[in-house]
């Protein structure tokens, strides 16, 4: 069978590869503890599940939903953004329902890029920014994220010629996989570059609520003048333990959102209304579940950091995300060290190199496994490596 170049040219999707390796071990009877995948282990809060059950029973929701999302859902999204970031949005023109933010990220470049157009893509990064650029014939150009620059792109080092060709720039703070955060001063600098070079900013805010020690993640929309050239992707997946539900939303300038909606009208038919109304229950209901989640991940983060440091491994304390990004010990590369952890301690992690060439030399531990499994994993590491 002749397959498209766009499919043949893609590397295997990272998480599929990790799953395969872990599965192999498990088939051999090994009890692998999986720190590899970032998928919350805790259930969706019950008031959200109850809202779904109630709404799912209503026949009026059983027909096609609207393309852009129910007004009720988009109003809830806009009010949430207003409460959370102090930015007021027109729900009708500046918000759009997504079938999870990944769906939005994967389709958005179709609204912006013609074949040959450049998208600036961080390295390391969530793989979808790059593949979605390639899918529409765009040319991804890497924005290296280095520890020395706090895993922020060094905007001044991007050649003028690249800025001139760039139409789109992806970013993601709090960041997966590095757990880095960005402040408003960086966002202001970024908006300055974007305006000067007519670049659209696509900001993935999947981890805006998974923060610790009093840190509050800003929105790019807080920067005056950013809105016209920004689309921001929000997800309920990590905030409310809703990865399986497939619901999120995009916010941004009306022109960008209108173009994005036009793409989506030709691809999907919206999000099940009952899911949208359950998402309203999440956004507008009691938020103590969000505080509880933060506390769970903080506790796990601290337990893991204590273990890693007691072995003598080098790790920074992350102030956000579900991840600990660790430099591999001297003498290993990412994949070798990942294999070493699996063989010696029966622990699975994600090799940094799978997120891009600049992820080489790191591994990513995820905090989305039950406390007792995480503690057992830490014990195994200490036994194997201390
Ligand atoms: C988990 C994750 C997403 C996907 O979120 P969904 O809303 O579930 O599609 C998006 N971006 C990053 C960086 C993620 O880690």
Coordinates of C-alpha atoms and ligand atoms in Angstrom, one line a residue:
X1 CA 0.0 0.0 0.0
X2 CA 1.3 3.5 -0.8
X3 CA 0.9 5.7 2.3
X4 CA 1.2 9.4 2.4
X5 CA 4.6 11.0 3.0
X6 CA 3.0 12.9 5.9
X7 CA 2.3 9.5 7.6
X8 CA 5.5 7.7 6.5
X9 CA 7.7 10.6 7.6
X10 CA 6.4 10.8 11.2
X11 CA 8.3 9.3 14.0
X12 CA 6.3 6.7 16.1
X13 CA 4.1 8.5 18.6
X14 CA 6.2 8.7 21.7
X15 CA 3.6 7.4 24.2
X16 CA 2.7 4.4 22.0
X17 CA 6.4 3.4 22.1
X18 CA 6.6 3.6 25.8
X19 CA 3.4 1.7 26.2
X20 CA 4.8 -1.0 23.9
X21 CA 8.0 -1.4 25.9
X22 CA 6.2 -1.5 29.3
X23 CA 3.7 -4.0 27.9
X24 CA 6.5 -6.3 26.8
X25 CA 7.9 -6.3 30.3
X26 CA 4.5 -6.9 31.8
X27 CA 4.0 -9.9 29.6
X28 CA 7.2 -11.3 31.0
X29 CA 5.5 -11.0 34.4
X30 CA 7.4 -7.9 35.6
X31 CA 5.4 -5.4 37.7
X32 CA 6.5 -2.2 36.0
X33 CA 5.8 1.0 37.8
X34 CA 5.0 3.5 35.1
X35 CA 6.2 7.1 35.6
X36 CA 6.1 7.5 31.8
X37 CA 2.6 8.8 30.9
X38 CA 0.9 12.0 32.1
X39 CA -2.7 10.9 32.6
X40 CA -4.3 11.7 35.9
X41 CA -5.0 8.5 37.9
X42 CA -7.7 10.1 40.1
X43 CA -11.3 10.1 39.1
X44 CA -13.3 13.0 37.8
X45 CA -15.0 14.8 40.7
X46 CA -18.5 13.3 41.3
X47 CA -20.5 16.5 40.7
X48 CA -19.1 16.6 37.2
X49 CA -20.0 13.0 36.5
X50 CA -23.5 13.6 37.9
X51 CA -24.0 16.5 35.6
X52 CA -23.1 14.3 32.6
X53 CA -25.5 11.6 33.6
X54 CA -28.3 14.0 34.0
X55 CA -27.7 15.8 30.7
X56 CA -27.0 12.6 28.8
X57 CA -30.6 11.5 29.5
X58 CA -32.1 14.5 27.7
X59 CA -33.1 13.7 24.1
X60 CA -32.5 17.2 22.9
X61 CA -28.8 16.6 23.4
X62 CA -28.8 13.5 21.3
X63 CA -28.6 15.3 18.0
X64 CA -25.6 17.1 16.4
X65 CA -24.2 19.8 18.7
X66 CA -23.4 23.2 17.3
X67 CA -20.0 23.6 15.7
X68 CA -18.6 26.4 17.9
X69 CA -20.0 25.0 21.1
X70 CA -23.1 25.7 23.1
X71 CA -23.5 29.4 24.1
X72 CA -23.8 28.1 27.7
X73 CA -20.5 26.4 27.5
X74 CA -18.7 29.3 25.8
X75 CA -20.1 31.7 28.4
X76 CA -18.8 29.5 31.2
X77 CA -15.4 29.4 29.5
X78 CA -15.3 33.1 29.1
X79 CA -16.3 33.7 32.7
X80 CA -13.7 31.3 33.9
X81 CA -11.0 33.1 31.9
X82 CA -12.3 36.4 33.3
X83 CA -12.2 35.2 36.9
X84 CA -8.9 33.4 36.6
X85 CA -6.9 35.9 34.5
X86 CA -8.8 39.1 34.6
X87 CA -9.4 39.1 30.8
X88 CA -12.8 39.7 29.5
X89 CA -13.8 37.9 26.3
X90 CA -16.8 37.9 24.0
X91 CA -18.1 34.3 24.2
X92 CA -19.7 34.5 20.8
X93 CA -16.6 35.6 18.8
X94 CA -13.6 34.9 21.0
X95 CA -14.2 31.4 22.3
X96 CA -14.5 28.0 20.6
X97 CA -15.3 24.5 22.0
X98 CA -12.6 21.8 21.3
X99 CA -12.8 18.1 21.4
X100 CA -9.9 18.3 23.9
X101 CA -7.1 20.8 23.4
X102 CA -5.0 18.2 21.5
X103 CA -7.7 18.2 18.8
X104 CA -7.5 22.0 18.6
X105 CA -3.7 22.1 18.5
X106 CA -3.7 19.5 15.7
X107 CA -6.2 21.4 13.6
X108 CA -5.3 25.1 14.2
X109 CA -2.3 25.3 11.8
X110 CA -4.7 24.5 9.0
X111 CA -6.2 28.0 9.6
X112 CA -2.8 29.7 9.4
X113 CA -0.3 27.9 7.4
X114 CA 0.1 27.5 3.6
X115 CA 2.6 24.9 2.3
X116 CA 6.1 26.1 3.0
X117 CA 5.1 28.5 5.7
X118 CA 7.2 28.4 8.9
X119 CA 6.0 27.6 12.3
X120 CA 8.3 28.0 15.3
X121 CA 8.1 25.0 17.5
X122 CA 9.8 24.6 20.9
X123 CA 12.3 21.8 21.3
X124 CA 11.7 19.8 23.5
X125 CA 7.9 19.9 23.3
X126 CA 4.6 18.1 23.2
X127 CA 4.9 16.3 19.8
X128 CA 1.6 17.6 18.3
X129 CA 2.9 21.2 17.5
X130 CA 5.4 19.7 15.1
X131 CA 3.2 17.0 13.5
X132 CA 0.3 19.4 13.0
X133 CA 2.6 21.8 11.2
X134 CA 3.9 19.0 9.0
X135 CA 0.3 17.8 8.3
X136 CA -0.6 21.0 6.5
X137 CA 2.7 21.3 4.6
X138 CA 4.2 23.8 7.0
X139 CA 7.9 23.9 7.9
X140 CA 8.6 23.5 11.6
X141 CA 11.7 25.4 12.8
X142 CA 12.9 24.6 16.3
X143 CA 13.1 27.0 19.1
X144 CA 15.6 25.4 21.4
X145 CA 14.8 25.4 25.1
X146 CA 17.9 25.3 27.3
X147 CA 18.3 24.9 31.0
X148 CA 20.6 27.9 30.9
X149 CA 17.7 30.1 29.7
X150 CA 15.2 28.5 32.2
X151 CA 13.7 26.5 29.3
X152 CA 12.3 29.6 27.6
X153 CA 13.1 30.3 24.0
X154 CA 15.8 32.8 23.4
X155 CA 13.8 35.1 21.1
X156 CA 16.7 37.4 20.2
X157 CA 18.8 34.5 18.9
X158 CA 16.1 33.6 16.2
X159 CA 17.6 34.9 12.9
X160 CA 15.7 37.8 11.4
X161 CA 15.2 35.8 8.3
X162 CA 13.4 33.1 10.2
X163 CA 11.2 35.7 12.0
X164 CA 10.3 37.1 8.6
X165 CA 9.1 33.7 7.3
X166 CA 7.3 32.6 10.5
X167 CA 3.5 32.7 10.6
X168 CA 3.0 30.9 13.8
X169 CA 4.8 30.2 17.1
X170 CA 3.8 27.5 19.5
X171 CA 4.5 27.8 23.3
X172 CA 3.4 26.0 26.4
X173 CA 3.9 27.4 29.9
X174 CA 3.7 25.7 32.4
X175 CA 5.6 23.4 30.2
X176 CA 5.5 19.8 29.3
X177 CA 8.0 18.1 29.5
X178 CA 10.5 20.5 31.3
X179 CA 8.0 21.8 34.0
X180 CA 9.3 25.3 33.3
X181 CA 7.1 28.3 33.8
X182 CA 7.1 31.7 32.1
X183 CA 6.3 35.1 33.7
X184 CA 4.5 38.1 32.2
X185 CA 7.7 39.8 31.3
X186 CA 8.6 37.0 29.0
X187 CA 5.1 37.1 27.4
X188 CA 5.5 40.8 26.9
X189 CA 8.7 40.3 25.0
X190 CA 7.2 37.6 23.0
X191 CA 4.2 39.7 22.0
X192 CA 6.6 42.5 21.0
X193 CA 8.4 40.1 18.6
X194 CA 5.1 38.6 17.3
X195 CA 3.7 42.1 16.5
X196 CA 6.9 43.2 14.8
X197 CA 7.0 40.1 12.6
X198 CA 3.2 39.4 12.1
X199 CA 3.4 36.1 13.9
X200 CA 0.4 34.3 15.5
X201 CA 1.0 32.9 19.0
X202 CA -0.5 29.6 19.9
X203 CA -0.2 29.0 23.6
X204 CA -1.0 25.7 25.1
X205 CA -2.2 26.2 28.7
X206 CA -3.0 22.7 29.6
X207 CA -1.2 23.0 33.0
X208 CA -2.4 26.4 34.1
X209 CA -4.0 25.1 37.2
X210 CA -1.5 22.4 38.2
X211 CA 0.7 24.7 40.2
X212 CA 2.5 24.6 43.6
X213 CA 3.8 26.7 46.4
X214 CA 1.6 29.7 45.6
X215 CA 2.7 30.0 42.0
X216 CA 0.0 31.4 39.7
X217 CA 0.4 30.8 35.9
X218 CA -0.4 33.8 33.7
X219 CA -2.3 33.9 30.4
X220 CA -0.7 35.4 27.3
X221 CA -4.0 37.4 27.0
X222 CA -3.0 39.4 30.1
X223 CA -0.5 41.2 27.9
X224 CA -2.0 44.3 26.4
X225 CA -2.3 44.0 22.6
X226 CA -1.8 40.2 22.6
X227 CA -5.3 39.2 21.8
X228 CA -5.4 40.0 18.1
X229 CA -2.5 37.6 17.5
X230 CA -3.1 35.0 20.1
X231 CA -5.0 31.7 20.3
X232 CA -4.8 30.0 23.7
X233 CA -5.7 26.4 24.2
X234 CA -7.4 25.5 27.5
X235 CA -8.0 22.0 28.7
X236 CA -10.2 20.5 31.4
X237 CA -8.2 17.3 31.3
X238 CA -5.5 17.9 33.9
X239 CA -7.4 20.4 36.0
X240 CA -10.4 18.2 36.6
X241 CA -9.1 14.7 35.9
X242 CA -11.1 14.6 32.6
X243 CA -8.6 13.3 30.1
X244 CA -11.1 10.7 28.9
X245 CA -13.9 13.2 28.3
X246 CA -12.4 15.1 25.4
X247 CA -13.4 18.6 26.0
X248 CA -11.5 21.9 26.0
X249 CA -11.7 25.3 24.5
X250 CA -9.8 27.9 22.6
X251 CA -9.8 31.6 23.3
X252 CA -8.3 34.5 21.3
X253 CA -8.8 37.3 18.8
X254 CA -12.1 37.2 16.9
X255 CA -10.4 37.0 13.5
X256 CA -8.2 34.0 14.5
X257 CA -11.1 32.2 16.2
X258 CA -13.3 32.7 13.1
X259 CA -10.7 31.2 10.8
X260 CA -10.2 28.3 13.3
X261 CA -14.0 27.7 13.5
X262 CA -14.1 27.5 9.7
X263 CA -11.5 24.7 9.7
X264 CA -13.4 22.8 12.4
X265 CA -16.8 23.1 10.7
X266 CA -15.2 21.1 7.9
X267 CA -13.7 18.5 10.1
X268 CA -15.9 17.7 13.1
X269 CA -19.3 18.3 14.4
X270 CA -18.7 19.6 17.9
X271 CA -18.6 18.2 21.4
X272 CA -21.6 16.2 22.8
X273 CA -23.8 18.7 24.6
X274 CA -23.9 16.6 27.7
X275 CA -20.2 16.7 27.9
X276 CA -20.2 20.5 27.4
X277 CA -22.7 20.9 30.2
X278 CA -20.6 18.7 32.5
X279 CA -17.7 20.9 31.6
X280 CA -19.8 23.9 32.7
X281 CA -20.4 22.1 36.0
X282 CA -16.6 21.7 36.3
X283 CA -15.8 25.4 35.5
X284 CA -18.6 26.9 37.6
X285 CA -18.9 24.4 40.4
X286 CA -16.9 24.2 43.6
X287 CA -13.2 24.5 43.0
X288 CA -11.9 22.6 46.0
X289 CA -11.3 19.6 43.7
X290 CA -8.6 21.7 42.0
X291 CA -7.0 22.6 45.3
X292 CA -7.1 19.0 46.4
X293 CA -5.5 17.9 43.1
X294 CA -2.7 20.4 43.6
X295 CA -2.1 19.1 47.1
X296 CA -1.9 15.5 45.8
X297 CA 0.6 16.3 43.1
X298 CA 2.7 18.5 45.5
X299 CA 2.9 15.6 47.9
X300 CA 4.0 13.2 45.2
X301 CA 6.4 15.7 43.8
X302 CA 8.1 16.1 47.1
X303 CA 8.3 12.3 47.7
X304 CA 9.8 11.8 44.3
X305 CA 12.3 14.7 44.7
X306 CA 13.4 13.4 48.1
X307 CA 14.1 10.0 46.6
X308 CA 15.9 11.2 43.5
X309 CA 18.1 13.6 45.5
X310 CA 18.9 11.0 48.1
X311 CA 20.4 9.0 45.3
X312 CA 22.5 12.0 44.3
X313 CA 20.6 12.8 41.1
X314 CA 20.2 16.4 39.9
X315 CA 16.6 17.8 39.9
X316 CA 15.0 21.2 40.2
X317 CA 11.8 21.7 42.2
X318 CA 9.0 22.2 39.6
X319 CA 6.5 24.9 40.5
X320 CA 3.9 23.5 38.1
X321 CA 2.8 20.6 35.9
X322 CA 2.6 16.8 36.5
X323 CA 6.3 16.3 35.8
X324 CA 9.8 16.2 37.2
X325 CA 12.4 16.8 34.5
X326 CA 15.7 15.3 35.5
X327 CA 19.2 15.4 34.0
X328 CA 20.4 11.9 33.4
X329 CA 23.5 10.8 35.3
X330 CA 26.9 11.3 33.6
X331 CA 27.7 8.6 31.1
X332 CA 24.2 7.9 29.8
X333 CA 22.0 9.3 27.1
X334 CA 18.2 9.6 27.6
X335 CA 17.3 6.3 26.0
X336 CA 20.1 4.3 27.7
X337 CA 19.1 5.7 31.0
X338 CA 15.4 5.0 30.4
X339 CA 16.3 1.4 29.5
X340 CA 18.6 1.2 32.6
X341 CA 15.8 2.3 34.9
X342 CA 13.5 -0.3 33.4
X343 CA 16.0 -3.2 33.6
X344 CA 17.4 -2.3 37.0
X345 CA 14.5 -1.0 38.9
X346 CA 11.5 -1.9 36.7
X347 CA 10.5 1.7 36.5
X348 CA 9.3 3.3 33.3
X349 CA 10.0 7.0 32.5
X350 CA 9.8 9.1 29.3
X351 CA 13.2 9.7 27.6
X352 CA 13.7 13.4 27.1
X353 CA 15.0 12.8 23.6
X354 CA 11.5 11.7 22.5
X355 CA 10.3 15.3 22.9
X356 CA 13.0 16.6 20.5
X357 CA 16.8 16.7 20.1
X358 CA 17.2 19.3 23.0
X359 CA 15.5 16.9 25.3
X360 CA 18.5 14.6 25.0
X361 CA 20.2 14.3 28.4
X362 CA 17.0 14.3 30.4
X363 CA 14.2 12.0 31.4
X364 CA 10.6 12.9 32.5
X365 CA 8.9 11.4 35.5
X366 CA 5.2 11.8 35.7
X367 CA 3.3 12.2 39.0
X368 CA 0.1 10.6 37.8
X369 CA 0.3 7.3 39.7
X370 CA -1.3 6.5 43.0
X371 CA 0.7 7.6 46.1
X372 CA 1.6 4.0 47.2
X373 CA 2.8 3.1 43.7
X374 CA 4.9 6.2 43.6
X375 CA 6.3 5.5 47.0
X376 CA 7.1 2.0 46.0
X377 CA 8.8 3.3 42.8
X378 CA 10.9 5.7 44.9
X379 CA 11.9 2.8 47.2
X380 CA 12.9 0.7 44.2
X381 CA 15.0 3.5 42.8
X382 CA 16.8 4.0 46.1
X383 CA 17.4 0.2 46.5
X384 CA 18.7 -0.1 42.9
X385 CA 20.9 3.1 42.8
X386 CA 21.9 4.3 46.2
Ligands
LIG1 C1 -2.1 16.7 28.2 C2 -1.7 17.7 27.3 C3 -2.6 18.3 26.3 C4 -3.9 17.6 25.9 O1 -5.0 17.9 26.6 P1 -6.4 17.5 26.1 O2 -7.2 18.6 26.4 O3 -6.7 16.2 26.9 O4 -6.4 17.2 24.6 C5 -2.2 19.4 25.6 N1 -1.0 19.9 25.7 C6 -0.1 19.4 26.6 C7 1.2 20.0 26.7 C8 -0.4 18.3 27.3 O5 0.5 17.7 28.1

